[in-house]
Amino acid sequence: MAPAPAKASTLRRRPLYALFVAAALAIAAWAFRPRPIDVTIARVERGPVEVAFVEEGRTRLRERFAVAAPLTGVLERIELEPGDRVAAGSRLAIIRSTRAALLDPAARAEARARWQAAADESAA
């Protein structure tokens, strides 16, 4: 008859163990549940694609050259890639001239002199 009380004591502890396991499972499920993620919502519209980047770099100059235009304008296109060889008299870029403001005689003479100097230099 002695073994019966020990068995009864074990049966009474099982609900306590089951309750402990159920509580541990509930805590684990609560800890690992998926959480919502904050997002930004916007309406989709058609428009131009704008891509820009800013980078820093270093250059090493072997020989320094000054490239200048005798008149003002906007640089349209550079036809060369970095590292390309350039022959004398070859076109480096296309410059679209801007509308010139009314020039006074002194400024007009200076512009003509610059243009003539550039033409003489390219012919030589």
Backbone as a printed PyTorch tensor [residue, N CA C, xyz], in Angstrom:
tensor([[[  0.7790,  -1.1940,   0.0000],
         [  0.0000,   0.0000,   0.0000],
         [  0.8370,   1.2820,   0.0000]],

        [[  2.0120,   1.1800,   0.2920],
         [  2.8660,   2.3600,   0.3360],
         [  3.0720,   2.9930,  -1.0310]],

        [[  3.1460,   2.2230,  -2.1450],
         [  3.3630,   2.8530,  -3.4360],
         [  2.2090,   3.7320,  -3.9020]],

        [[  1.0200,   3.5110,  -3.4720],
         [ -0.1410,   4.2980,  -3.9140],
         [ -0.0320,   5.7670,  -3.5620]],

        [[  0.3980,   6.1570,  -2.3280],
         [  0.4790,   7.5780,  -2.0260],
         [  1.5240,   8.2940,  -2.8870]],

        [[  2.6140,   7.6560,  -3.2420],
         [  3.6180,   8.3170,  -4.0860],
         [  3.0590,   8.5700,  -5.4780]],

        [[  2.2780,   7.6510,  -5.9880],
         [  1.6600,   7.8160,  -7.3060],
         [  0.6400,   8.9400,  -7.2780]],

        [[ -0.0800,   9.0710,  -6.2300],
         [ -1.0710,  10.1380,  -6.1000],
         [ -0.3830,  11.4930,  -6.0470]],

        [[  0.7670,  11.5530,  -5.3960],
         [  1.5170,  12.8020,  -5.3050],
         [  2.0220,  13.2300,  -6.6840]],

        [[  2.4510,  12.2680,  -7.5320],
         [  2.9310,  12.5610,  -8.8830],
         [  1.7930,  13.0510,  -9.7640]],

        [[  0.6180,  12.4750,  -9.6040],
         [ -0.5270,  12.8970, -10.4080],
         [ -0.9630,  14.3200, -10.0600]],

        [[ -0.7770,  14.7030,  -8.8050],
         [ -1.1440,  16.0580,  -8.4000],
         [ -0.1590,  17.0890,  -8.9710]],

        [[  1.0870,  16.7080,  -9.1920],
         [  2.1000,  17.6300,  -9.7020],
         [  1.9780,  17.8290, -11.2160]],

        [[  1.4470,  16.8840, -11.9330],
         [  1.3550,  16.9860, -13.3940],
         [  0.5750,  18.2240, -13.8560]],

        [[ -0.5590,  18.5510, -13.2930],
         [ -1.2290,  19.7870, -13.7220],
         [ -0.3690,  21.0290, -13.4890]],

        [[  0.4270,  21.0120, -12.4220],
         [  1.2980,  22.1460, -12.1530],
         [  2.3880,  22.2540, -13.2220]],

        [[  2.9880,  21.1030, -13.6260],
         [  3.9750,  21.0970, -14.6980],
         [  3.3450,  21.5220, -16.0320]],

        [[  2.1710,  21.0310, -16.2950],
         [  1.4730,  21.3810, -17.5350],
         [  1.1790,  22.8830, -17.5740]],

        [[  0.7800,  23.4210, -16.4300],
         [  0.5030,  24.8560, -16.3650],
         [  1.7920,  25.6580, -16.5990]],

        [[  2.9190,  25.1940, -16.0290],
         [  4.2040,  25.8690, -16.2160],
         [  4.6430,  25.8210, -17.6840]],

        [[  4.5070,  24.6630, -18.3350],
         [  4.8710,  24.5170, -19.7480],
         [  3.9610,  25.3850, -20.6170]],

        [[  2.6810,  25.4120, -20.3180],
         [  1.7430,  26.2340, -21.0980],
         [  2.0760,  27.7140, -20.9450]],

        [[  2.4460,  28.1460, -19.7380],
         [  2.8180,  29.5440, -19.5110],
         [  4.1010,  29.8880, -20.2670]],

        [[  5.0870,  28.9770, -20.2710],
         [  6.3300,  29.2130, -20.9950],
         [  6.0710,  29.3040, -22.4920]],

        [[  5.2180,  28.4280, -23.0280],
         [  4.8710,  28.4820, -24.4480],
         [  4.1410,  29.7780, -24.7950]],

        [[  3.2510,  30.2180, -23.9040],
         [  2.5210,  31.4670, -24.1520],
         [  3.4780,  32.6660, -24.1640]],

        [[  4.4400,  32.6820, -23.2320],
         [  5.4130,  33.7820, -23.1990],
         [  6.2950,  33.7580, -24.4500]],

        [[  6.7310,  32.5800, -24.8770],
         [  7.5570,  32.4610, -26.0880],
         [  6.7780,  32.8940, -27.3230]],

        [[  5.5120,  32.4970, -27.4120],
         [  4.6970,  32.8990, -28.5630],
         [  4.4990,  34.4100, -28.5710]],

        [[  4.2880,  35.0150, -27.4190],
         [  4.1040,  36.4710, -27.3490],
         [  5.4110,  37.1930, -27.7200]],

        [[  6.5620,  36.6530, -27.2820],
         [  7.8510,  37.3050, -27.5510],
         [  8.2260,  37.2330, -29.0260]],

        [[  7.8810,  36.1380, -29.7050],
         [  8.2890,  35.9530, -31.0990],
         [  7.1850,  36.2380, -32.1050]],

        [[  6.1120,  36.8630, -31.6820],
         [  5.0170,  37.1630, -32.6210],
         [  5.4850,  38.2340, -33.6110]],

        [[  4.9610,  38.2320, -34.8380],
         [  5.3530,  39.2600, -35.8170],
         [  4.8260,  40.6310, -35.3890]],

        [[  5.6800,  41.6290, -35.5340],
         [  5.2810,  42.9870, -35.1670],
         [  5.0550,  43.8020, -36.4400]],

        [[  4.1400,  44.7460, -36.4290],
         [  3.9120,  45.5820, -37.6210],
         [  5.1120,  46.5000, -37.8660]],

        [[  5.3330,  46.8170, -39.1430],
         [  6.4380,  47.6790, -39.5560],
         [  5.8530,  49.0120, -40.0140]],

        [[  6.4560,  50.1150, -39.5560],
         [  6.0180,  51.4420, -39.9950],
         [  6.4450,  51.6640, -41.4410]],

        [[  5.5230,  52.1230, -42.2820],
         [  5.8130,  52.4030, -43.6840],
         [  5.2580,  53.7680, -44.0480]],

        [[  5.8110,  54.3400, -45.1130],
         [  5.3120,  55.5940, -45.6510],
         [  4.5220,  55.2870, -46.9100]],

        [[  3.3460,  55.8330, -47.0270],
         [  2.4750,  55.5720, -48.1670],
         [  2.3780,  56.8410, -48.9970]],

        [[  2.4600,  56.6970, -50.3240],
         [  2.3380,  57.8380, -51.2310],
         [  1.6240,  57.3920, -52.4960]],

        [[  1.0080,  58.3400, -53.1770],
         [  0.3170,  58.0600, -54.4220],
         [  1.3330,  58.0120, -55.5580]],

        [[  1.1900,  57.0680, -56.4530],
         [  2.0960,  56.9160, -57.5890],
         [  1.6630,  57.8670, -58.6990]],

        [[  2.6460,  58.6240, -59.2250],
         [  2.3680,  59.5580, -60.3130],
         [  3.4360,  59.4180, -61.3850]],

        [[  3.0600,  59.7030, -62.6230],
         [  4.0430,  59.7040, -63.7060],
         [  4.8130,  61.0110, -63.6660]],

        [[  6.0970,  60.9230, -64.0050],
         [  6.9240,  62.1190, -64.0270],
         [  8.3170,  61.7670, -64.5080]],

        [[  9.1470,  62.7700, -64.6730],
         [ 10.5150,  62.5060, -65.1340],
         [ 11.3410,  61.8460, -64.0240]],

        [[ 12.2890,  61.0370, -64.4390],
         [ 13.1880,  60.3870, -63.4930],
         [ 14.3650,  61.3250, -63.2410]],

        [[ 14.6260,  61.6120, -61.9960],
         [ 15.7340,  62.4840, -61.6380],
         [ 16.7250,  61.6660, -60.8260]],

        [[ 17.9280,  61.5390, -61.3520],
         [ 18.9700,  60.7820, -60.6690],
         [ 20.1450,  61.7170, -60.4380]],

        [[ 20.6180,  61.7770, -59.2260],
         [ 21.7610,  62.6220, -58.8970],
         [ 22.6310,  61.8980, -57.8880]],

        [[ 23.9090,  62.1800, -57.9460],
         [ 24.8080,  61.6190, -56.9460],
         [ 25.9410,  62.5950, -56.7050]],

        [[ 26.5060,  62.5110, -55.5390],
         [ 27.6250,  63.3600, -55.1640],
         [ 28.7140,  62.4420, -54.6360]],

        [[ 29.8580,  62.5210, -55.2320],
         [ 30.9850,  61.6860, -54.8300],
         [ 32.2210,  62.5590, -54.6950]],

        [[ 33.1290,  62.1390, -53.8670],
         [ 34.4050,  62.8190, -53.7450],
         [ 35.4750,  61.9690, -54.4080]],

        [[ 36.4420,  62.6190, -54.9860],
         [ 37.5010,  61.8780, -55.6440],
         [ 38.7970,  62.6660, -55.6320]],

        [[ 39.8410,  62.0200, -56.0750],
         [ 41.1490,  62.6520, -56.1780],
         [ 41.6620,  62.5120, -57.5940]],

        [[ 42.3300,  63.5490, -58.0630],
         [ 42.9320,  63.4860, -59.3870],
         [ 44.4220,  63.7550, -59.2620]],

        [[ 45.1580,  63.2290, -60.2140],
         [ 46.5910,  63.4860, -60.2810],
         [ 46.8770,  64.1100, -61.6310]],

        [[ 47.4510,  65.2840, -61.6070],
         [ 47.7550,  65.9920, -62.8480],
         [ 49.2110,  65.7660, -63.2240]],

        [[ 49.4240,  65.3560, -64.4530],
         [ 50.7910,  65.2430, -64.9660],
         [ 51.1720,  66.5430, -65.6570]],

        [[ 50.2790,  67.0110, -66.5230],
         [ 50.4960,  68.2850, -67.2100],
         [ 49.2180,  69.0910, -67.0880]],

        [[ 49.3440,  70.3770, -66.9080],
         [ 48.1810,  71.2310, -66.7240],
         [ 47.9330,  72.0330, -68.0040]],

        [[ 46.6920,  72.0140, -68.4740],
         [ 46.3010,  72.7570, -69.6590],
         [ 45.0750,  73.5970, -69.3230]],

        [[ 44.9780,  74.7600, -69.9210],
         [ 43.7990,  75.6070, -69.7550],
         [ 42.9880,  75.5330, -71.0370]],

        [[ 41.7220,  75.1630, -70.9220],
         [ 40.8190,  75.1170, -72.0670],
         [ 39.8160,  76.2360, -71.8600]],

        [[ 39.7090,  77.1360, -72.8350],
         [ 38.8370,  78.2980, -72.6880],
         [ 38.1540,  78.5940, -74.0050]],

        [[ 37.0280,  79.2720, -73.9000],
         [ 36.2880,  79.7170, -75.0880],
         [ 36.3120,  81.2380, -75.1080]],

        [[ 36.4140,  81.8360, -76.2830],
         [ 36.4970,  83.2960, -76.3500],
         [ 35.1600,  83.9870, -76.0710]],

        [[ 34.0550,  83.2680, -76.1520],
         [ 32.7420,  83.8650, -75.9300],
         [ 32.0000,  83.0630, -74.8640]],

        [[ 30.9510,  83.6600, -74.3060],
         [ 30.1800,  82.9510, -73.2870],
         [ 29.2160,  81.9790, -73.9370]],

        [[ 28.8580,  80.9420, -73.2050],
         [ 27.9260,  79.9580, -73.7300],
         [ 27.6600,  78.8760, -72.7070]],

        [[ 26.9420,  77.8360, -73.1340],
         [ 26.5980,  76.7070, -72.2830],
         [ 27.2380,  75.4630, -72.8710]],

        [[ 27.9210,  74.7030, -72.0460],
         [ 28.5700,  73.4790, -72.4850],
         [ 27.4990,  72.4240, -72.7570]],

        [[ 27.3430,  72.0340, -74.0050],
         [ 26.3150,  71.0770, -74.4140],
         [ 26.7610,  69.6410, -74.2130]],

        [[ 27.8760,  69.2790, -74.7830],
         [ 28.2780,  67.8800, -74.7910],
         [ 29.7890,  67.7770, -74.7820]],

        [[ 30.2850,  66.8540, -73.9730],
         [ 31.7050,  66.5260, -74.0000],
         [ 31.8110,  65.2130, -74.7540]],

        [[ 32.5430,  65.2230, -75.8440],
         [ 32.5760,  64.0670, -76.7340],
         [ 33.6600,  63.0560, -76.3740]],

        [[ 34.4320,  63.3110, -75.3540],
         [ 35.5320,  62.4220, -74.9910],
         [ 35.2530,  61.7450, -73.6580]],

        [[ 35.8960,  60.6210, -73.4620],
         [ 35.8350,  59.9060, -72.2030],
         [ 37.1520,  60.1350, -71.4640]],

        [[ 37.1440,  60.0030, -70.1410],
         [ 38.4060,  60.1660, -69.4020],
         [ 39.4550,  59.1830, -69.9080]],

        [[ 40.6460,  59.6820, -70.1430],
         [ 41.7380,  58.8430, -70.6170],
         [ 41.9020,  58.8240, -72.1240]],

        [[ 40.9530,  59.4090, -72.8960],
         [ 41.0820,  59.4450, -74.3510],
         [ 42.2390,  60.3580, -74.7490]],

        [[ 42.9080,  59.9900, -75.8260],
         [ 43.9830,  60.8310, -76.3540],
         [ 43.3620,  61.9210, -77.2270]],

        [[ 43.9780,  63.0890, -77.2070],
         [ 43.4690,  64.2380, -77.9470],
         [ 44.5410,  64.7050, -78.9180]],

        [[ 44.1570,  64.8590, -80.1830],
         [ 45.0720,  65.3840, -81.1980],
         [ 44.8810,  66.8980, -81.2870]],

        [[ 45.8940,  67.5720, -81.7520],
         [ 45.8190,  69.0220, -81.8980],
         [ 44.7150,  69.3790, -82.8900]],

        [[ 43.8690,  70.3120, -82.5240],
         [ 42.8000,  70.7680, -83.3970],
         [ 41.5340,  69.9380, -83.3200]],

        [[ 41.5000,  68.8840, -82.5090],
         [ 40.2830,  68.0650, -82.4220],
         [ 39.2650,  68.7410, -81.5060]],

        [[ 37.9890,  68.4510, -81.7440],
         [ 36.9160,  69.0700, -80.9790],
         [ 36.7850,  68.3680, -79.6410]],

        [[ 36.8090,  69.1350, -78.5560],
         [ 36.6920,  68.5760, -77.2160],
         [ 35.2510,  68.5520, -76.7380]],

        [[ 34.5030,  69.6090, -77.0670],
         [ 33.1300,  69.7270, -76.5720],
         [ 32.3480,  70.6330, -77.4980]],

        [[ 31.0370,  70.6670, -77.3060],
         [ 30.1680,  71.5540, -78.0670],
         [ 29.6430,  72.6090, -77.1030]],

        [[ 29.8080,  73.8690, -77.4720],
         [ 29.3310,  74.9740, -76.6430],
         [ 28.2500,  75.7110, -77.4130]],

        [[ 27.0660,  75.7820, -76.7990],
         [ 25.9460,  76.5120, -77.4050],
         [ 26.0170,  77.9450, -76.8970]],

        [[ 26.0760,  78.8890, -77.8390],
         [ 26.2120,  80.2870, -77.4300],
         [ 24.9020,  80.7850, -76.8220]],

        [[ 25.0410,  81.6580, -75.8520],
         [ 23.8670,  82.2600, -75.2160],
         [ 23.5560,  83.5650, -75.9180]],

        [[ 22.3850,  84.0630, -75.6650],
         [ 22.0330,  85.3510, -76.2560],
         [ 22.9180,  86.4320, -75.6480]],

        [[ 23.6050,  87.1270, -76.4870],
         [ 24.5240,  88.1620, -76.0020],
         [ 23.7380,  89.4160, -75.6370]],

        [[ 24.1490,  90.0150, -74.5430],
         [ 23.5450,  91.2920, -74.1580],
         [ 24.0930,  92.3690, -75.0950]],

        [[ 23.3980,  93.4700, -75.1460],
         [ 23.8890,  94.5640, -75.9880],
         [ 25.2590,  94.9880, -75.4840]],

        [[ 26.2100,  95.0000, -76.3840],
         [ 27.5780,  95.3230, -76.0000],
         [ 27.8880,  96.7770, -76.3190]],

        [[ 28.5560,  97.4140, -75.3970],
         [ 29.0220,  98.7660, -75.7030],
         [ 30.2340,  98.6290, -76.6200]],

        [[ 30.6600,  99.6710, -77.2730],
         [ 31.7590,  99.5660, -78.2480],
         [ 33.0450,  98.9680, -77.6640]],

        [[ 33.3680,  99.2860, -76.4210],
         [ 34.6020,  98.7520, -75.8260],
         [ 34.4830,  97.2430, -75.6260]],

        [[ 33.3350,  96.7950, -75.1230],
         [ 33.1310,  95.3600, -74.9090],
         [ 33.0730,  94.6190, -76.2380]],

        [[ 32.4620,  95.2340, -77.2460],
         [ 32.3940,  94.6090, -78.5710],
         [ 33.7990,  94.4600, -79.1630]],

        [[ 34.6510,  95.4780, -79.0070],
         [ 36.0160,  95.4100, -79.5200],
         [ 36.8130,  94.3370, -78.7710]],

        [[ 36.5920,  94.2300, -77.4710],
         [ 37.2950,  93.2110, -76.6910],
         [ 36.8490,  91.8080, -77.1190]],

        [[ 35.5620,  91.6200, -77.3560],
         [ 35.0540,  90.3230, -77.7970],
         [ 35.6130,  89.9550, -79.1670]],

        [[ 35.6700,  90.9430, -80.0840],
         [ 36.2440,  90.6750, -81.4040],
         [ 37.7180,  90.3190, -81.3020]],

        [[ 38.4400,  90.9910, -80.4190],
         [ 39.8630,  90.6990, -80.2390],
         [ 40.0480,  89.2830, -79.6840]],

        [[ 39.2280,  88.8880, -78.7400],
         [ 39.3040,  87.5230, -78.1990],
         [ 38.9990,  86.5010, -79.2810]],

        [[ 37.9610,  86.7650, -80.0530],
         [ 37.5760,  85.8420, -81.1290],
         [ 38.7140,  85.7250, -82.1370]],

        [[ 39.3040,  86.8560, -82.5140],
         [ 40.4030,  86.8490, -83.4900],
         [ 41.6140,  86.1050, -82.9300]],

        [[ 41.9260,  86.3060, -81.6440],
         [ 43.0590,  85.6260, -81.0280],
         [ 42.8170,  84.1100, -81.0150]],

        [[ 41.5970,  83.6940, -80.7250],
         [ 41.2790,  82.2760, -80.7160],
         [ 41.3580,  81.6910, -82.1120]],

        [[ 40.8910,  82.4260, -83.1130],
         [ 40.9520,  81.9510, -84.4890],
         [ 42.4080,  81.8510, -84.9570]],

        [[ 43.2380,  82.8480, -84.6050],
         [ 44.6520,  82.8020, -84.9720],
         [ 45.3670,  81.6290, -84.2890]],

        [[ 45.0250,  81.3850, -83.0440],
         [ 45.6730,  80.3090, -82.2920],
         [ 45.2800,  78.9320, -82.8630]],

        [[ 44.0340,  78.7730, -83.2580],
         [ 43.6000,  77.4740, -83.8010],
         [ 44.1490,  77.2620, -85.2150]],

        [[ 44.4140,  78.3490, -85.9280],
         [ 44.9540,  78.2120, -87.2850],
         [ 46.4460,  77.8570, -87.2400]],

        [[ 47.1150,  78.2230, -86.1650],
         [ 48.5620,  77.9820, -86.0760],
         [ 48.9090,  76.5550, -85.7410]]])
